[in-house]
XYZ file of C-alpha atoms in Angstrom:
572
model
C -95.610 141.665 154.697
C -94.479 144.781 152.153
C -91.470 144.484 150.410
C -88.400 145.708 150.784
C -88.202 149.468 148.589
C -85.082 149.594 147.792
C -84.548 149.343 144.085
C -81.286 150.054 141.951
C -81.071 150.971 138.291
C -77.800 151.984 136.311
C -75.990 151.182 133.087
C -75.174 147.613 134.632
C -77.913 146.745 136.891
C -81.516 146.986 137.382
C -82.475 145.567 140.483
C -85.508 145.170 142.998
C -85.151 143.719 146.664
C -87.150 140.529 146.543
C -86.864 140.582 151.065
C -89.492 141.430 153.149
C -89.102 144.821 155.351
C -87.874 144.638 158.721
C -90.465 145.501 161.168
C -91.279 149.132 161.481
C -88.968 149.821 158.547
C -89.720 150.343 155.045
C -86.267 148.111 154.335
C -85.165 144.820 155.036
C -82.148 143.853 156.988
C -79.707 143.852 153.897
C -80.875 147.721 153.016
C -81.027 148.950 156.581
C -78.913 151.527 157.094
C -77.917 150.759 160.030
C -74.221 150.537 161.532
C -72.509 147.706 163.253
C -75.288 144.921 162.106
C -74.229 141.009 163.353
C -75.713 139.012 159.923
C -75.468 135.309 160.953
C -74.278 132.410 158.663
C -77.345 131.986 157.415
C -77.255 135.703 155.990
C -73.962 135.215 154.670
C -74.843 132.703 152.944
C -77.952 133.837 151.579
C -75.194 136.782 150.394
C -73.211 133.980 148.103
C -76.227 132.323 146.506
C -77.617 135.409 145.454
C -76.738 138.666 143.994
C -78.071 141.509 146.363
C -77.234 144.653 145.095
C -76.317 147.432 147.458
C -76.040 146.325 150.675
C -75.721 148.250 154.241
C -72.891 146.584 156.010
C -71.088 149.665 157.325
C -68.934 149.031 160.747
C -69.766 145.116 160.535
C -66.802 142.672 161.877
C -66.282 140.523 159.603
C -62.838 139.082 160.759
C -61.907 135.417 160.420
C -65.468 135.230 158.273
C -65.331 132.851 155.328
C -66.939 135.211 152.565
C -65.759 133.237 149.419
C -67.457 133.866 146.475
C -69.723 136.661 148.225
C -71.517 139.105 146.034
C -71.473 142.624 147.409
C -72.043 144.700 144.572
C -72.331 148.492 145.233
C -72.678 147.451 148.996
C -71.532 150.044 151.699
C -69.133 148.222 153.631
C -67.222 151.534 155.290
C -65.434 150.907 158.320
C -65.829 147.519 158.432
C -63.470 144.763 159.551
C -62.366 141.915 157.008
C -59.241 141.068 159.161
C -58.294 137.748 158.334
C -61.567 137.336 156.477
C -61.596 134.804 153.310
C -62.830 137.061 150.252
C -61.684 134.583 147.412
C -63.401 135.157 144.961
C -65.916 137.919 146.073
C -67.730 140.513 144.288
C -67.237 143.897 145.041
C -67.834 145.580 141.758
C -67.779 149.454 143.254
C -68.322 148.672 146.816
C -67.598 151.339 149.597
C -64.608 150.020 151.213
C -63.600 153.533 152.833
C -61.995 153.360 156.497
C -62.530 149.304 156.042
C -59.726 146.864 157.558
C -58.547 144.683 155.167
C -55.445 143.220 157.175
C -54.070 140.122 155.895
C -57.873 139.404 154.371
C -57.812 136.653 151.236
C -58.742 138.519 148.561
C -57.454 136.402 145.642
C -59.044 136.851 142.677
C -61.783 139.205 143.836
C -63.747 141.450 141.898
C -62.999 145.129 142.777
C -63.722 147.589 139.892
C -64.359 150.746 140.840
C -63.866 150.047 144.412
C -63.703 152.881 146.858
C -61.031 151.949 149.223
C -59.867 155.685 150.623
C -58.442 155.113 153.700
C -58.791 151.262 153.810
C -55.728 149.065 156.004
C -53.633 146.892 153.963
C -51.119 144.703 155.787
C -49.924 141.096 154.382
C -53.159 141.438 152.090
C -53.604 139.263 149.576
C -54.593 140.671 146.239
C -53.252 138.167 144.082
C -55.339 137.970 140.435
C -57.839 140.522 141.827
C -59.805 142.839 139.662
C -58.954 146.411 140.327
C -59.619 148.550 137.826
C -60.066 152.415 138.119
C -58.939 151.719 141.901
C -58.113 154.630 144.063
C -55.259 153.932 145.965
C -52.826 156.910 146.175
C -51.257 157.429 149.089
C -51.372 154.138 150.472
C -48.712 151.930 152.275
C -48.955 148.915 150.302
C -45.580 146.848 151.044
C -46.944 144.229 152.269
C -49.696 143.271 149.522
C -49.416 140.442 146.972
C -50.982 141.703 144.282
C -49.003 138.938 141.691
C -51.367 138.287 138.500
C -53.884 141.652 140.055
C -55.260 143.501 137.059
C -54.812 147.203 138.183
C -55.785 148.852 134.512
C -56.455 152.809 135.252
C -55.933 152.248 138.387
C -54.369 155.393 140.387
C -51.329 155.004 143.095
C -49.736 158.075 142.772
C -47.624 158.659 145.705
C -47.956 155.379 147.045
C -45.485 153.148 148.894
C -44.941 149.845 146.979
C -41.629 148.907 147.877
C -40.809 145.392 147.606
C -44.252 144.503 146.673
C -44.835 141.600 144.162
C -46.942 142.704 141.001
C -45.182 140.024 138.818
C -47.742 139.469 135.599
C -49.767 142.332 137.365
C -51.814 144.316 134.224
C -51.303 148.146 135.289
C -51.908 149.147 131.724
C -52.580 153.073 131.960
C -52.086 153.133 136.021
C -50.990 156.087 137.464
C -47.486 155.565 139.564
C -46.461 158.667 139.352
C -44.077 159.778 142.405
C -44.477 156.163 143.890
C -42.272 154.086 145.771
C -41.882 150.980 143.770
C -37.987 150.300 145.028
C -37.311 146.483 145.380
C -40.636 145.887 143.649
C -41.497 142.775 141.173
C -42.402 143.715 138.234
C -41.418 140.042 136.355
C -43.826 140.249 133.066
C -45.782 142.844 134.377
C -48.070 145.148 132.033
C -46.886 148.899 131.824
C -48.290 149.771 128.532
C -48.962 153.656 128.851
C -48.332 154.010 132.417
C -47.455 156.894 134.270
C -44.382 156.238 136.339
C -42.794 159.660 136.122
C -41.254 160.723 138.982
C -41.319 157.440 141.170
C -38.458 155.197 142.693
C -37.761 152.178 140.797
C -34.284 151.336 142.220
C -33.404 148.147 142.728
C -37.086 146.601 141.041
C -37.304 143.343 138.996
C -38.708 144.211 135.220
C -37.803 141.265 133.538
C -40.240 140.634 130.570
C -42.635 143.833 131.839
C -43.886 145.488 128.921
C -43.280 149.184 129.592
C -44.184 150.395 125.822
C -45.200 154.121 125.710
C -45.011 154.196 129.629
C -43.732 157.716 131.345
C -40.934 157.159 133.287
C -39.507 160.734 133.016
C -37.278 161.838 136.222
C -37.924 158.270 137.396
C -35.015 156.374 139.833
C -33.723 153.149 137.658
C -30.667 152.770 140.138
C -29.631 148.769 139.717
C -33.029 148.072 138.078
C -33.126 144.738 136.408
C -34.236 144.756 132.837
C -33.745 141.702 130.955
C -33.949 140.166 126.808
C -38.010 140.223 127.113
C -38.550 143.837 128.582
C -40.141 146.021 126.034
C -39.588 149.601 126.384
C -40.924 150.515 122.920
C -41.677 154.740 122.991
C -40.981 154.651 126.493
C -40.298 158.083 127.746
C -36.740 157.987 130.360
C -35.815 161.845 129.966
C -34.081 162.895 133.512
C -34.257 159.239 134.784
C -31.122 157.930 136.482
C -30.060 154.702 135.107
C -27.335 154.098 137.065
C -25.894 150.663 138.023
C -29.399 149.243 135.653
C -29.586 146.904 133.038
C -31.790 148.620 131.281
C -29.351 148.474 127.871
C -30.370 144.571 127.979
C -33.547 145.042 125.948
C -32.833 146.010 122.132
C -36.369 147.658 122.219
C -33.928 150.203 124.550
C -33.057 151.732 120.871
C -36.396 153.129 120.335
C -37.228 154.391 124.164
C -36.300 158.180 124.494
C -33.359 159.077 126.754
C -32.273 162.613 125.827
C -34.408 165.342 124.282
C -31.602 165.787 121.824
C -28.703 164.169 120.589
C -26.668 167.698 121.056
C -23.755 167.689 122.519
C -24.417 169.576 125.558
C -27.032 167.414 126.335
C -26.316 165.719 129.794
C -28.207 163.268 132.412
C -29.103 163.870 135.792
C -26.134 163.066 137.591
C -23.611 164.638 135.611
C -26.185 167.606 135.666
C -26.455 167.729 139.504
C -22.188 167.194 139.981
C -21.977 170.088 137.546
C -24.468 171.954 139.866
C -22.798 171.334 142.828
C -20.482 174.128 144.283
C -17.065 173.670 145.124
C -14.525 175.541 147.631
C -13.419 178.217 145.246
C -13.969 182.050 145.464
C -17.195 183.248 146.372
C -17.844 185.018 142.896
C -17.786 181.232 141.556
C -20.416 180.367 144.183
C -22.526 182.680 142.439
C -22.790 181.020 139.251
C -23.846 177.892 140.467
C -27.746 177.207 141.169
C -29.243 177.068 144.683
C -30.880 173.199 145.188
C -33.459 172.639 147.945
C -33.463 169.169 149.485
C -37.224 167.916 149.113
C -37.243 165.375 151.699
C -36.249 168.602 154.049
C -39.421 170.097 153.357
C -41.418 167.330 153.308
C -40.571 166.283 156.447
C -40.816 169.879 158.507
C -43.239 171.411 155.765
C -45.828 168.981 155.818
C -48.534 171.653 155.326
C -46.607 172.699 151.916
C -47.547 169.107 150.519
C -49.475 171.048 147.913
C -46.805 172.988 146.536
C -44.494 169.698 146.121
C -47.814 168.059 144.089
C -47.673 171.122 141.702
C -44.177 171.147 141.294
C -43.993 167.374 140.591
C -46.409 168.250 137.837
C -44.612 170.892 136.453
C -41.898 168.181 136.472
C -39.383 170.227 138.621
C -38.937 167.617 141.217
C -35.476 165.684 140.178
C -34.145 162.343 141.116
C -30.337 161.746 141.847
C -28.397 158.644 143.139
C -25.914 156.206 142.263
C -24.046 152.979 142.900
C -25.205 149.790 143.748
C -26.283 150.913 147.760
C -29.095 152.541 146.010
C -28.812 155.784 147.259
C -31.768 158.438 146.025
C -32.610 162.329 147.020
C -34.808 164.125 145.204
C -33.822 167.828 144.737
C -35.241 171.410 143.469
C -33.140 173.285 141.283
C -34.856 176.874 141.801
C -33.828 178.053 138.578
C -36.273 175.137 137.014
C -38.982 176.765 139.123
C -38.806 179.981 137.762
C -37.992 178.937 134.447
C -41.349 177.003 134.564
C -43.429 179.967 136.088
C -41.907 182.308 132.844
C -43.584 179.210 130.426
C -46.818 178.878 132.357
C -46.147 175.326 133.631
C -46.909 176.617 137.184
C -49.052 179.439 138.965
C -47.871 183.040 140.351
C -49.273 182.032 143.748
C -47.089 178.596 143.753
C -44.103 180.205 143.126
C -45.139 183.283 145.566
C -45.919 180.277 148.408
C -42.697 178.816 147.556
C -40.631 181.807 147.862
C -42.588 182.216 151.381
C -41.766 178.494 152.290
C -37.575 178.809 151.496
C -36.966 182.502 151.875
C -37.217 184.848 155.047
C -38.340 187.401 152.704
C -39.467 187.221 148.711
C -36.003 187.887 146.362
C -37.112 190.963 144.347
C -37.055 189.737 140.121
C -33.975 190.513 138.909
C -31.993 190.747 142.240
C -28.888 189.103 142.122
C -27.783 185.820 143.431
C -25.940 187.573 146.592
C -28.548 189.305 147.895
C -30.753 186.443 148.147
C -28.421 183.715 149.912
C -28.613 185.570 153.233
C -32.325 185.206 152.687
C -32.669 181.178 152.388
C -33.501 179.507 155.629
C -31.322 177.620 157.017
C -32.426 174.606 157.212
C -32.479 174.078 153.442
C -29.412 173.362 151.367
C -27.401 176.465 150.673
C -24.404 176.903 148.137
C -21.199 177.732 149.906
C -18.973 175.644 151.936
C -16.824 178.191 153.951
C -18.676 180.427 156.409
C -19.805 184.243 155.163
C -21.805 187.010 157.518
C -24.370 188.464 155.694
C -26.327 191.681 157.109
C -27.098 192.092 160.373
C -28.380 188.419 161.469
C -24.501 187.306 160.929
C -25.797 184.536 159.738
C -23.847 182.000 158.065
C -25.213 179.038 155.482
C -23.192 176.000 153.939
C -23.915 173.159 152.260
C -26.165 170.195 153.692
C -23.249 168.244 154.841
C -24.219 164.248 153.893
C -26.137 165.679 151.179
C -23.445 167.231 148.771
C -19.964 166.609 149.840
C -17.345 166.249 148.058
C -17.384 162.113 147.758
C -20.681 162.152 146.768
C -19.732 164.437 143.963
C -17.029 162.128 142.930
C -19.801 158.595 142.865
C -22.424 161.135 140.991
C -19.137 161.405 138.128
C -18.679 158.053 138.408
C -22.358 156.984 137.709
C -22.427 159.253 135.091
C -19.623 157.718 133.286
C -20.929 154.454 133.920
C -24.499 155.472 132.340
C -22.336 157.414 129.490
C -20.188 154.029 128.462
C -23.599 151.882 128.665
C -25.006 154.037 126.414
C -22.013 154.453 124.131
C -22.024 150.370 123.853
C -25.445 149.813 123.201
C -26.144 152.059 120.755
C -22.701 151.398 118.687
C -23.674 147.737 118.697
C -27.362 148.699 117.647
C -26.110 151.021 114.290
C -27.199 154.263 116.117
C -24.451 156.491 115.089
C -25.656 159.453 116.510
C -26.544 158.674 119.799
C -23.585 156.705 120.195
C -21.771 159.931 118.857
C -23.509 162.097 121.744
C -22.741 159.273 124.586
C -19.863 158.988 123.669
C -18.355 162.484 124.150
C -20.180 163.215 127.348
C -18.258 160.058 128.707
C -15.326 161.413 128.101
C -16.602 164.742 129.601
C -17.760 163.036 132.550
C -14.348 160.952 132.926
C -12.034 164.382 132.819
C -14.591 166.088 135.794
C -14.370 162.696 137.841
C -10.363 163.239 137.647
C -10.535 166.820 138.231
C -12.867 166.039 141.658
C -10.741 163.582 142.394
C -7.718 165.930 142.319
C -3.788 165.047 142.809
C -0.942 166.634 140.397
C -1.449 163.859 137.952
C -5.021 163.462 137.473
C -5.669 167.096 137.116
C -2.715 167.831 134.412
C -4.243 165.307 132.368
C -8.002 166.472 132.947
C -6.715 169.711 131.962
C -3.936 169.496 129.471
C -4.851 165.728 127.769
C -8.420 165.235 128.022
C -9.387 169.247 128.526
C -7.370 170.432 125.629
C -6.390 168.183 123.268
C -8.753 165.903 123.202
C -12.052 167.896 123.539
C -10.677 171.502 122.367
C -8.363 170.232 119.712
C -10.080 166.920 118.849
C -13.618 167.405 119.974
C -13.024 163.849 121.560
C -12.693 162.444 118.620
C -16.214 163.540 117.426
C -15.841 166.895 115.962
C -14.032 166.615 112.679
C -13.610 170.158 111.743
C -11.860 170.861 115.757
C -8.686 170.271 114.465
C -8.756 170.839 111.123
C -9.448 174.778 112.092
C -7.154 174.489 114.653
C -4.681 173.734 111.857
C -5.522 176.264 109.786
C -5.476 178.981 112.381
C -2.105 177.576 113.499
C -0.453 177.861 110.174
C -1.591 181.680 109.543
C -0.702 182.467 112.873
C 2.939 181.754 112.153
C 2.941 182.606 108.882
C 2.369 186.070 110.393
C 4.971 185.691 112.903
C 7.072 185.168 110.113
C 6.548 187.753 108.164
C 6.911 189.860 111.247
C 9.879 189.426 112.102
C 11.003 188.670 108.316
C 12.358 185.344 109.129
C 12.459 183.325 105.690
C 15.034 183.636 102.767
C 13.577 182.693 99.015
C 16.727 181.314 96.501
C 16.571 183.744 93.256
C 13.388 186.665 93.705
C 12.825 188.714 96.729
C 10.039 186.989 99.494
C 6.628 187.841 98.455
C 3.769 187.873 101.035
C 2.360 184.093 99.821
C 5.566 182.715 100.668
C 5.522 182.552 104.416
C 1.856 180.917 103.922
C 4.197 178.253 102.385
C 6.789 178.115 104.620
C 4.264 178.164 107.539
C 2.433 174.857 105.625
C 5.443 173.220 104.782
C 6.623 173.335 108.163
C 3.683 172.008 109.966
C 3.486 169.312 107.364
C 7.112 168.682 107.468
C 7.837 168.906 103.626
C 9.854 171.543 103.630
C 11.508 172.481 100.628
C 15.198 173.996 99.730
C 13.978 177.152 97.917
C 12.557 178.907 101.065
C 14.478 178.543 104.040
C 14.040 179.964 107.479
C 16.861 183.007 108.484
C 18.513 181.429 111.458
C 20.399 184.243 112.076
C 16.963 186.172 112.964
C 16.780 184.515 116.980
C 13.000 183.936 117.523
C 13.117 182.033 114.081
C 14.491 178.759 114.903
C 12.057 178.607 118.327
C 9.340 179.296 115.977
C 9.804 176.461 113.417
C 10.616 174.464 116.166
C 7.293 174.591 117.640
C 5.371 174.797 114.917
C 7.022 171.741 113.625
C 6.098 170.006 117.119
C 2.118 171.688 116.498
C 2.138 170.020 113.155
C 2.962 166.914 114.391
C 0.478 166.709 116.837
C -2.319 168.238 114.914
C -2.179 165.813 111.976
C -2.147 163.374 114.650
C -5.184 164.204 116.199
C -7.007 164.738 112.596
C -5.453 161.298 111.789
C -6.997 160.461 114.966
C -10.520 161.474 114.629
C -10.715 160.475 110.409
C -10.097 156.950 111.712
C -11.849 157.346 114.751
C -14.996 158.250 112.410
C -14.480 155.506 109.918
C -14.224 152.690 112.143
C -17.386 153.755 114.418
């Protein structure tokens, strides 16, 4: 009988069929393409001892089959069944497992480069030291997979769910994670070197020992993450990620990851950000100056045809993560300024933004319209920006804040996190010699501490957030990091009432007439408190003894506070 015609030749393989055709076919059984074939043991076996290269196996139930060791290289095994099915060990270098069910099938330490497995079933799989390189497995709802000791270089699982899954000593060197649900994952000595984790939810995950150097975990969820001694985060990118409640400042190699894209000042992270965003129940002008945020699990869940837009916008890196505290609590939010902002640079397309403004506004908000005319435009079942009711044209309709999303409480934990991520940050880098990171930390702490007082409100809390911590220690004493706060503050104090002085002629010089130097010298020597017999104030003038008086009582507390932050400076 002729033999079989199917023949193979690539970079990897060069292969003839050795079987004999089927009869009235030109192939034999193995290159059939036929669906739903019953191969018996026999076959199978026939399968293990020798390597046949592509296969036709499409719709075949294989469930409960013992396939260890099989070789199905390049085979077309689409919509097949492998439930239950003992794969150890198989080879299915670029197989076609599309629309295949692969429930709680053995697959430890199978070959699966290059695997196709779009729309595959994984439940209670086991993956453990399998081969997948380049795999294609965004998407996917993989919570149930062991894929401890898997080698998943290159591979891409953007978007998918991962959550609790165990990828301890996993290799996902240059994988793509981006936007993916790794929460509760194990990530004990796993391989992150240059992967892509931007955007996904890491809260609550084990990364003890990973390796996470040069990884992109920009906007990323670290809420409670475990990092221990052994984690390497060397030129790992954290920008926007929320490290609240983490132990990410365990690792030393935390020094040289990248937090902030500045050590200025007004530099802040994402929780302190979003608190600042959030409005509050003052005037309505107020309201005005805050952002508007859309909730993205709003329009993912009743604008599942806009799945596009949220894919460019993620991108664009728009999409933000917030949380805090140890329940883990995440939401991932739009600020709508960052969208336009990125559609002036480029980072996004007219017709995104144009499909956007159709997805969250009744009508498009004309370009420089301002911010009242377009809140009666939002819909209404995104998050607006005021609390108290307001009629707006003739709909009368009225728009207030998502009510478990931002309410007052949750402003207050988002304070607290950020004060919590603020002192972490302070400690580490103070015990690692960065001075000025530690410098930057250390003020937005105390930033963070007065707002969380303020929200908190009561008499007390607020007169100190106000007078103590608002204005004399970060307008005076620049919390104890701006050096030249109160040393101009001085110096503006003392001319100030050297001119009251000399307006109202209030000082009396012993032997010459007062010259116009002389109340600069009185006003000095007063706030110093050297004051000197020859020039004396004219207490018969009445403002004059209030005056020295409380310039006395300024020059006390200014050389305090520049006593303050001189020894505040040396000792840090």
């Amino acid at each position: 009988m002729a033999r079989c015609k199917y023949k193979f030749q690539g970079a990897y393989y060069n292969f003839m069929c050795p079987f004999e055709v089927e009869e009235g076919s030109e192939y034999c059984f193995w290159h059939q393409e036929i669906e739903e074939k019953r191969p018996s043991k026999e076959q199978l076996n026939l399968l293990k001892e020798n390597e046949i290269i592509g296969v036709f196996l499409s719709k075949v139930n294989f469930n409960f089959a013992d396939l260890r060791g099989i070789n199905l290289i390049l085979a077309n095994l689409k919509g097949s069944s492998f439930y239950k099915a003992n794969l150890k060990k198989a080879n299915l270098n670029s197989a076609n497992l599309q629309d295949s069910d692969l429930k709680e099938a053995n697959l430890e330490n199978a070959y699966l480069p290059r695997a196709d497995l779009q729309g595959a079933e994984f439940f209670r799989t086991n993956l453990k030291g399998a081969c997948l390189i380049f795999a294609r497995l965004e998407n996917y709802s993989l919570t149930t997979v062991n894929f401890q000791n898997a080698d998943l270089e290159y591979a891409n699982l953007t978007n998918s769910d991962l959550s609790d899954t165990n990828l301890s000593k996993a290799s996902l060197k240059y994988a793509t994670l981006e936007n993916a649900n790794l929460r509760g994952c194990k990530l004990i000595e796993a391989n992150l070197f240059y992967a892509n984790l931007s955007k996904s939810d890491l809260a609550g995950s084990d990364l003890s020992g990973a390796d996470l150097s040069y990884a992109d975990i920009r906007q990323a969820s670290l809420v409670g993450t475990i990092f221990d001694s052994k984690s390497i985060l060397e030129g790992t990118r954290l920008i926007g990620s929320n490290i609240s409640s983490s132990y990410v400042d365990e690792t030393k190699t935390f020094r040289n990851a990248t937090f902030f894209n500045s050590t200025e000042i007004d530099e802040k992270e994402i929780n302190e950000f979003v608190a600042d965003t959030l409005s509050t129940k003052r005037p309505f002008p107020y309201i005005l100056s805050k952002q508007i945020m859309f909730d993205v699990s709003k329009i993912e869940y009743l604008e599942s045809d806009f799945t596009f837009i949220l894919n460019a916008l993620n991108e664009a890196e728009i999409i933000r993560h917030i949380g805090y505290g140890k329940a883990l609590n995440i939401f991932k939010v739009i600020f709508y300024k960052d969208l336009v902002d990125a559609h002036q640079k480029g980072e996004i397309s007219y017709e995104i933004k144009e499909k956007f403004d159709d997805l969250v506004f009744y009508k498009k908000p004309k370009e420089n319209i301002h911010l009242w005319d377009k809140i009666p435009l939002l819909k209404n079942y995104m998050i607006a920006i005021a609390y108290e009711d307001f009629l707006f044209d003739d709909k009368k309709e009225s728009f207030f804040e998502f009510e478990t999303f931002l309410s007052s409480h949750r402003k207050e934990l988002l304070y607290e996190s950020s004060f919590e991520i603020y002192t972490k940050l302070y400690n580490f880098y103070s015990s690692n010699g960065d001075s000025l990171q530690a410098k930057h930390a250390h003020y937005r702490a105390n930033e963070s501490y007065r707002k969380l007082l303020l929200t908190k409100g009561g008499f007390k809390n607020i007169i100190r957030a106000r007078v103590f911590d608002g204005f004399i220690l970060k307008v005076l004493a620049g919390h104890g990091d701006q050096i030249w706060n109160p040393i101009f503050t001085s110096m503006i104090g003392i001319i100030l009432f050297a001119f009251c002085f000399w307006k109202i002629n209030g000082i009396i010089v012993q032997g010459r007439e007062v010259k116009l130097i002389d109340y600069l010298y009185f006003s000095l020597t007063t706030f110093t408190g050297y004051s000197f017999p020859n020039i004396q104030p004219d207490i018969s003038i009445p403002l004059m003894q209030p005056l020295v008086m409380g310039e006395t009582v300024f020059g006390l507390m200014m050389v305090s506070l520049i006593i303050f932050v001189v020894t505040y400076q040396i000792s840090r």
